[in-house]
Amino acid sequence: MTNTPAGAVRTGRQGAVAWITLNRPDSLNAINDDVRQQLPRALRAADEDTEVRAIVVAGAGPRAFCVGADIKAFGDPPSPAGYRQSRARGHWIAAFDEARKPLIAAIHGYCLGGGLEIALACDIRIAADDATFALPEVSRGTMPGAGGTQRLARVIGLGRALDMLLSAESIDAAEAHRIGLVSRLVSPEGLRAAAQKLAERIAAHAPIAVAFAKEAMRKGTGPDFEAGMKLETDLLAILLTTEDRKEAGAAFREKRAPVFKGK
């Protein structure tokens, strides 16, 4: 793969470790159409690079890994049929599931909504102790749409996942580590080195063995994952057309609390 210093997603390689960095620090690495297009391409390029044996996903800037979808970029929601058709052509998050090489999320600062879904789509999550995690979508009249409803429960268990999902409350890095959302905690200044060290350790192992072991564990723990992803898509398609979803957008623009009516 080649280094890409500019754009919404920056790529580089350090030895056998590819680094893919969300590169919108002024927007706290919020996910817009550029990210949705460039991130899958970067992942596939790294996965196909014979000199790469492990991949780290990170966020640029000091404040956030990723705060999720760029709300400022929201337009009129598509119809349920239109949303389903767009997802049928391929969801950008699918590139994570297709990757055969191990994916490590190096998380600092805010890791919210779609940002947490990116982290969940990785195989291993390392967090700086300043990290904050949340799935706030229901407070905005919507729901996770990039696998959050499917992956979170598989990682931390159904009860804890429903608590996070339905309360929309944030948790700090210590709590995320306690419940198993992240496997390692480090200082913010040590995050990059820790992620690189772990990736190098994995990269030193037999690559086919690593790929097969990853495939066996991921597929063995989620036999109904694809069906769950389809259900998530179908439900979100309906939610995007509700009055509550429109109210959430208006409240955000007007900087006020939303008034939900269940319609």
mmCIF file of C-alpha atoms in Angstrom:
data_model
loop_
_atom_site.group_PDB
_atom_site.id
_atom_site.type_symbol
_atom_site.label_atom_id
_atom_site.label_comp_id
_atom_site.label_asym_id
_atom_site.label_seq_id
_atom_site.Cartn_x
_atom_site.Cartn_y
_atom_site.Cartn_z
ATOM 1 C CA MET A 1 0.000 0.000 0.000
ATOM 2 C CA THR A 2 1.120 3.599 -0.507
ATOM 3 C CA ASN A 3 1.272 6.373 2.059
ATOM 4 C CA THR A 4 -1.529 8.929 1.684
ATOM 5 C CA PRO A 5 -0.859 12.084 3.713
ATOM 6 C CA ALA A 6 -4.064 13.928 2.772
ATOM 7 C CA GLY A 7 -7.754 13.202 2.473
ATOM 8 C CA ALA A 8 -10.374 12.085 4.962
ATOM 9 C CA VAL A 9 -8.402 8.889 5.593
ATOM 10 C CA ARG A 10 -4.609 8.811 5.868
ATOM 11 C CA THR A 11 -2.591 5.634 5.386
ATOM 12 C CA GLY A 12 0.970 4.627 6.128
ATOM 13 C CA ARG A 13 3.101 1.640 7.032
ATOM 14 C CA GLN A 14 5.594 1.040 9.823
ATOM 15 C CA GLY A 15 7.362 -2.229 9.130
ATOM 16 C CA ALA A 16 4.745 -4.938 8.683
ATOM 17 C CA VAL A 17 2.069 -2.791 10.346
ATOM 18 C CA ALA A 18 -0.301 -0.632 8.307
ATOM 19 C CA TRP A 19 -1.769 2.458 9.950
ATOM 20 C CA ILE A 20 -5.137 3.740 8.752
ATOM 21 C CA THR A 21 -6.035 7.069 10.331
ATOM 22 C CA LEU A 22 -9.352 8.897 10.217
ATOM 23 C CA ASN A 23 -8.135 12.332 9.191
ATOM 24 C CA ARG A 24 -10.790 14.938 9.964
ATOM 25 C CA PRO A 25 -9.499 16.272 13.297
ATOM 26 C CA ASP A 26 -11.298 19.614 12.975
ATOM 27 C CA SER A 27 -14.584 17.658 12.906
ATOM 28 C CA LEU A 28 -13.423 15.176 15.572
ATOM 29 C CA ASN A 29 -13.026 12.635 12.749
ATOM 30 C CA ALA A 30 -16.780 12.556 12.112
ATOM 31 C CA ILE A 31 -17.884 10.150 9.398
ATOM 32 C CA ASN A 32 -18.951 11.800 6.143
ATOM 33 C CA ASP A 33 -19.246 10.461 2.600
ATOM 34 C CA ASP A 34 -15.493 10.882 2.034
ATOM 35 C CA VAL A 35 -14.753 8.639 5.017
ATOM 36 C CA ARG A 36 -17.340 6.088 3.872
ATOM 37 C CA GLN A 37 -15.638 5.912 0.469
ATOM 38 C CA GLN A 38 -11.980 6.140 1.468
ATOM 39 C CA LEU A 39 -11.949 3.925 4.569
ATOM 40 C CA PRO A 40 -13.011 0.694 2.792
ATOM 41 C CA ARG A 41 -10.481 1.347 0.021
ATOM 42 C CA ALA A 42 -7.699 1.850 2.552
ATOM 43 C CA LEU A 43 -8.637 -1.314 4.437
ATOM 44 C CA ARG A 44 -8.745 -3.435 1.301
ATOM 45 C CA ALA A 45 -5.430 -2.040 0.077
ATOM 46 C CA ALA A 46 -3.772 -2.885 3.395
ATOM 47 C CA ASP A 47 -5.369 -6.326 3.496
ATOM 48 C CA GLU A 48 -4.079 -7.096 -0.006
ATOM 49 C CA ASP A 49 -0.559 -5.753 0.626
ATOM 50 C CA THR A 50 1.766 -8.744 1.006
ATOM 51 C CA GLU A 51 4.151 -6.704 3.170
ATOM 52 C CA VAL A 52 1.422 -5.923 5.723
ATOM 53 C CA ARG A 53 0.590 -8.450 8.444
ATOM 54 C CA ALA A 54 -1.450 -6.351 10.869
ATOM 55 C CA ILE A 55 -3.542 -3.191 10.592
ATOM 56 C CA VAL A 56 -4.098 -0.423 13.144
ATOM 57 C CA VAL A 57 -7.048 1.979 12.850
ATOM 58 C CA ALA A 58 -6.668 5.316 14.650
ATOM 59 C CA GLY A 59 -8.008 8.867 14.718
ATOM 60 C CA ALA A 60 -6.089 12.069 13.983
ATOM 61 C CA GLY A 61 -5.849 14.959 16.414
ATOM 62 C CA PRO A 62 -5.814 15.060 20.216
ATOM 63 C CA ARG A 63 -9.535 14.986 21.002
ATOM 64 C CA ALA A 64 -11.216 12.027 19.338
ATOM 65 C CA PHE A 65 -10.910 8.639 17.728
ATOM 66 C CA CYS A 66 -14.233 9.322 15.977
ATOM 67 C CA VAL A 67 -17.502 10.929 17.111
ATOM 68 C CA GLY A 68 -19.664 9.056 14.615
ATOM 69 C CA ALA A 69 -21.706 10.390 11.739
ATOM 70 C CA ASP A 70 -21.204 14.012 10.742
ATOM 71 C CA ILE A 71 -24.603 15.404 11.732
ATOM 72 C CA LYS A 72 -23.870 18.664 9.909
ATOM 73 C CA ALA A 73 -23.738 16.697 6.656
ATOM 74 C CA PHE A 74 -27.191 15.151 7.088
ATOM 75 C CA GLY A 75 -29.676 15.898 4.323
ATOM 76 C CA ASP A 76 -33.196 14.666 3.801
ATOM 77 C CA PRO A 77 -33.427 10.993 4.792
ATOM 78 C CA PRO A 78 -33.987 8.465 2.003
ATOM 79 C CA SER A 79 -37.134 6.397 1.758
ATOM 80 C CA PRO A 80 -37.002 2.990 3.477
ATOM 81 C CA ALA A 81 -36.746 1.311 0.066
ATOM 82 C CA GLY A 82 -34.007 3.689 -1.051
ATOM 83 C CA TYR A 83 -32.020 3.108 2.123
ATOM 84 C CA ARG A 84 -32.282 -0.668 1.768
ATOM 85 C CA GLN A 85 -31.199 -0.462 -1.880
ATOM 86 C CA SER A 86 -28.161 1.640 -0.997
ATOM 87 C CA ARG A 87 -27.154 -0.880 1.669
ATOM 88 C CA ALA A 88 -27.723 -3.786 -0.715
ATOM 89 C CA ARG A 89 -24.981 -2.329 -2.913
ATOM 90 C CA GLY A 90 -22.572 -2.725 -0.007
ATOM 91 C CA HIS A 91 -22.133 -1.120 3.416
ATOM 92 C CA TRP A 92 -18.822 0.626 4.024
ATOM 93 C CA ILE A 93 -18.377 -1.202 7.356
ATOM 94 C CA ALA A 94 -18.347 -4.555 5.514
ATOM 95 C CA ALA A 95 -14.690 -3.983 4.610
ATOM 96 C CA PHE A 96 -13.818 -4.684 8.255
ATOM 97 C CA ASP A 97 -15.608 -8.036 8.177
ATOM 98 C CA GLU A 98 -13.929 -8.952 4.890
ATOM 99 C CA ALA A 99 -10.382 -8.255 6.133
ATOM 100 C CA ARG A 100 -8.354 -11.400 6.766
ATOM 101 C CA LYS A 101 -5.552 -9.600 8.576
ATOM 102 C CA PRO A 102 -5.948 -8.656 12.258
ATOM 103 C CA LEU A 103 -7.402 -5.209 12.907
ATOM 104 C CA ILE A 104 -6.492 -3.222 16.023
ATOM 105 C CA ALA A 105 -8.382 -0.077 17.042
ATOM 106 C CA ALA A 106 -6.170 2.463 18.848
ATOM 107 C CA ILE A 107 -8.741 4.616 20.638
ATOM 108 C CA HIS A 108 -8.338 7.976 22.339
ATOM 109 C CA GLY A 109 -10.736 10.733 23.318
ATOM 110 C CA TYR A 110 -14.294 10.498 22.075
ATOM 111 C CA CYS A 111 -15.367 7.182 20.561
ATOM 112 C CA LEU A 112 -19.056 7.662 19.885
ATOM 113 C CA GLY A 113 -21.779 6.266 17.643
ATOM 114 C CA GLY A 114 -20.303 5.192 14.332
ATOM 115 C CA GLY A 115 -16.849 5.666 15.822
ATOM 116 C CA LEU A 116 -17.592 2.989 18.397
ATOM 117 C CA GLU A 117 -19.012 0.839 15.602
ATOM 118 C CA ILE A 118 -15.685 1.142 13.765
ATOM 119 C CA ALA A 119 -13.860 0.099 16.933
ATOM 120 C CA LEU A 120 -16.242 -2.822 17.442
ATOM 121 C CA ALA A 121 -15.611 -3.955 13.857
ATOM 122 C CA CYS A 122 -11.914 -4.336 14.693
ATOM 123 C CA ASP A 123 -10.597 -7.530 16.268
ATOM 124 C CA ILE A 124 -8.810 -5.918 19.223
ATOM 125 C CA ARG A 125 -9.380 -2.586 20.954
ATOM 126 C CA ILE A 126 -6.684 -0.689 22.868
ATOM 127 C CA ALA A 127 -7.743 2.529 24.586
ATOM 128 C CA ALA A 128 -6.031 5.509 26.119
ATOM 129 C CA ASP A 129 -7.283 6.233 29.610
ATOM 130 C CA ASP A 130 -8.853 9.495 28.379
ATOM 131 C CA ALA A 131 -11.268 7.657 26.068
ATOM 132 C CA THR A 132 -15.052 7.994 26.318
ATOM 133 C CA PHE A 133 -17.489 5.560 24.720
ATOM 134 C CA ALA A 134 -21.194 5.827 23.850
ATOM 135 C CA LEU A 135 -23.893 4.862 21.379
ATOM 136 C CA PRO A 136 -26.071 8.017 21.540
ATOM 137 C CA GLU A 137 -28.267 7.298 18.527
ATOM 138 C CA VAL A 138 -31.593 6.696 20.318
ATOM 139 C CA SER A 139 -31.298 10.154 21.887
ATOM 140 C CA ARG A 140 -31.298 11.475 18.314
ATOM 141 C CA GLY A 141 -34.322 9.544 17.155
ATOM 142 C CA THR A 142 -32.372 6.867 15.322
ATOM 143 C CA MET A 143 -30.279 3.752 16.047
ATOM 144 C CA PRO A 144 -26.842 2.364 15.200
ATOM 145 C CA GLY A 145 -26.577 1.446 11.531
ATOM 146 C CA ALA A 146 -23.039 0.102 11.115
ATOM 147 C CA GLY A 147 -23.289 -3.065 13.153
ATOM 148 C CA GLY A 148 -23.494 -1.627 16.654
ATOM 149 C CA THR A 149 -26.676 -3.510 17.518
ATOM 150 C CA GLN A 150 -25.003 -6.767 16.486
ATOM 151 C CA ARG A 151 -21.410 -6.413 17.633
ATOM 152 C CA LEU A 152 -21.725 -4.747 21.026
ATOM 153 C CA ALA A 153 -23.676 -7.590 22.650
ATOM 154 C CA ARG A 154 -21.214 -10.108 21.223
ATOM 155 C CA VAL A 155 -18.369 -8.225 22.908
ATOM 156 C CA ILE A 156 -19.780 -7.229 26.321
ATOM 157 C CA GLY A 157 -22.945 -9.328 26.695
ATOM 158 C CA LEU A 158 -26.597 -8.553 26.041
ATOM 159 C CA GLY A 159 -27.463 -6.876 29.345
ATOM 160 C CA ARG A 160 -24.572 -4.416 29.358
ATOM 161 C CA ALA A 161 -25.028 -3.759 25.634
ATOM 162 C CA LEU A 162 -28.713 -2.908 26.064
ATOM 163 C CA ASP A 163 -27.818 -0.608 28.958
ATOM 164 C CA MET A 164 -25.422 1.355 26.738
ATOM 165 C CA LEU A 165 -27.716 1.281 23.711
ATOM 166 C CA LEU A 166 -30.984 2.305 25.381
ATOM 167 C CA SER A 167 -29.639 4.735 27.987
ATOM 168 C CA ALA A 168 -27.340 6.426 25.443
ATOM 169 C CA GLU A 169 -25.049 7.143 28.405
ATOM 170 C CA SER A 170 -21.300 7.357 28.002
ATOM 171 C CA ILE A 171 -18.751 5.272 29.879
ATOM 172 C CA ASP A 172 -15.127 6.081 30.584
ATOM 173 C CA ALA A 173 -12.091 4.044 29.626
ATOM 174 C CA ALA A 174 -11.818 2.321 33.007
ATOM 175 C CA GLU A 175 -15.400 1.058 32.781
ATOM 176 C CA ALA A 176 -14.887 0.034 29.149
ATOM 177 C CA HIS A 177 -11.895 -2.032 30.250
ATOM 178 C CA ARG A 178 -13.773 -3.537 33.206
ATOM 179 C CA ILE A 179 -16.644 -4.800 31.023
ATOM 180 C CA GLY A 180 -14.362 -6.045 28.239
ATOM 181 C CA LEU A 181 -15.157 -3.430 25.614
ATOM 182 C CA VAL A 182 -11.419 -2.776 25.366
ATOM 183 C CA SER A 183 -8.730 -5.300 26.233
ATOM 184 C CA ARG A 184 -5.869 -2.949 27.126
ATOM 185 C CA LEU A 185 -5.587 0.493 28.753
ATOM 186 C CA VAL A 186 -2.590 2.772 28.276
ATOM 187 C CA SER A 187 -1.714 6.430 28.711
ATOM 188 C CA PRO A 188 -2.659 8.770 25.846
ATOM 189 C CA GLU A 189 0.991 9.432 25.074
ATOM 190 C CA GLY A 190 1.723 5.692 25.003
ATOM 191 C CA LEU A 191 -1.187 4.661 22.792
ATOM 192 C CA ARG A 192 0.561 4.630 19.434
ATOM 193 C CA ALA A 193 3.582 2.739 20.755
ATOM 194 C CA ALA A 194 1.367 0.183 22.505
ATOM 195 C CA ALA A 195 -0.697 -0.426 19.374
ATOM 196 C CA GLN A 196 2.423 -0.733 17.243
ATOM 197 C CA LYS A 197 4.027 -3.154 19.717
ATOM 198 C CA LEU A 198 0.967 -5.417 19.812
ATOM 199 C CA ALA A 199 0.608 -5.312 16.031
ATOM 200 C CA GLU A 200 4.288 -6.214 15.611
ATOM 201 C CA ARG A 201 3.900 -9.152 17.995
ATOM 202 C CA ILE A 202 0.958 -10.459 15.974
ATOM 203 C CA ALA A 203 2.776 -9.762 12.706
ATOM 204 C CA ALA A 204 5.675 -11.960 13.851
ATOM 205 C CA HIS A 205 3.450 -15.043 13.931
ATOM 206 C CA ALA A 206 2.675 -17.308 10.969
ATOM 207 C CA PRO A 207 0.325 -15.201 8.802
ATOM 208 C CA ILE A 208 -1.854 -18.061 7.559
ATOM 209 C CA ALA A 209 -2.266 -19.370 11.102
ATOM 210 C CA VAL A 210 -3.244 -15.889 12.300
ATOM 211 C CA ALA A 211 -5.771 -15.475 9.479
ATOM 212 C CA PHE A 212 -7.331 -18.904 10.027
ATOM 213 C CA ALA A 213 -7.497 -18.497 13.812
ATOM 214 C CA LYS A 214 -9.194 -15.119 13.409
ATOM 215 C CA GLU A 215 -11.676 -16.495 10.873
ATOM 216 C CA ALA A 216 -12.565 -19.499 13.029
ATOM 217 C CA MET A 217 -13.191 -17.437 16.149
ATOM 218 C CA ARG A 218 -15.144 -14.631 14.480
ATOM 219 C CA LYS A 219 -17.381 -16.914 12.451
ATOM 220 C CA GLY A 220 -17.841 -19.356 15.299
ATOM 221 C CA THR A 221 -19.118 -16.691 17.695
ATOM 222 C CA GLY A 222 -21.541 -15.044 15.282
ATOM 223 C CA PRO A 223 -23.337 -17.510 12.991
ATOM 224 C CA ASP A 224 -26.397 -15.229 12.698
ATOM 225 C CA PHE A 225 -24.443 -12.020 12.177
ATOM 226 C CA GLU A 226 -25.510 -11.400 8.571
ATOM 227 C CA ALA A 227 -29.181 -11.865 9.436
ATOM 228 C CA GLY A 228 -28.764 -9.444 12.326
ATOM 229 C CA MET A 229 -27.124 -6.866 10.084
ATOM 230 C CA LYS A 230 -30.026 -7.109 7.632
ATOM 231 C CA LEU A 231 -32.513 -6.574 10.457
ATOM 232 C CA GLU A 232 -30.548 -3.534 11.636
ATOM 233 C CA THR A 233 -30.703 -2.097 8.111
ATOM 234 C CA ASP A 234 -34.448 -2.726 7.789
ATOM 235 C CA LEU A 235 -35.277 -1.109 11.129
ATOM 236 C CA LEU A 236 -33.037 1.902 10.575
ATOM 237 C CA ALA A 237 -34.607 2.437 7.147
ATOM 238 C CA ILE A 238 -37.974 2.873 8.859
ATOM 239 C CA LEU A 239 -36.583 5.046 11.667
ATOM 240 C CA LEU A 240 -35.059 7.524 9.239
ATOM 241 C CA THR A 241 -38.545 8.554 8.083
ATOM 242 C CA THR A 242 -40.115 9.111 11.520
ATOM 243 C CA GLU A 243 -41.198 12.479 12.889
ATOM 244 C CA ASP A 244 -38.961 11.915 15.910
ATOM 245 C CA ARG A 245 -35.928 11.599 13.635
ATOM 246 C CA LYS A 246 -36.811 14.907 11.948
ATOM 247 C CA GLU A 247 -37.352 16.510 15.359
ATOM 248 C CA ALA A 248 -33.914 15.339 16.501
ATOM 249 C CA GLY A 249 -32.299 17.000 13.484
ATOM 250 C CA ALA A 250 -34.222 20.229 14.012
ATOM 251 C CA ALA A 251 -33.346 20.281 17.709
ATOM 252 C CA PHE A 252 -29.666 19.842 16.913
ATOM 253 C CA ARG A 253 -29.701 22.722 14.426
ATOM 254 C CA GLU A 254 -31.643 24.948 16.823
ATOM 255 C CA LYS A 255 -29.485 23.940 19.810
ATOM 256 C CA ARG A 256 -32.378 22.816 21.996
ATOM 257 C CA ALA A 257 -33.592 19.612 23.607
ATOM 258 C CA PRO A 258 -35.704 17.432 21.287
ATOM 259 C CA VAL A 259 -39.362 16.764 22.046
ATOM 260 C CA PHE A 260 -40.127 13.197 20.984
ATOM 261 C CA LYS A 261 -43.720 12.092 20.343
ATOM 262 C CA GLY A 262 -43.265 8.459 19.355
ATOM 263 C CA LYS A 263 -44.311 9.108 15.764
#
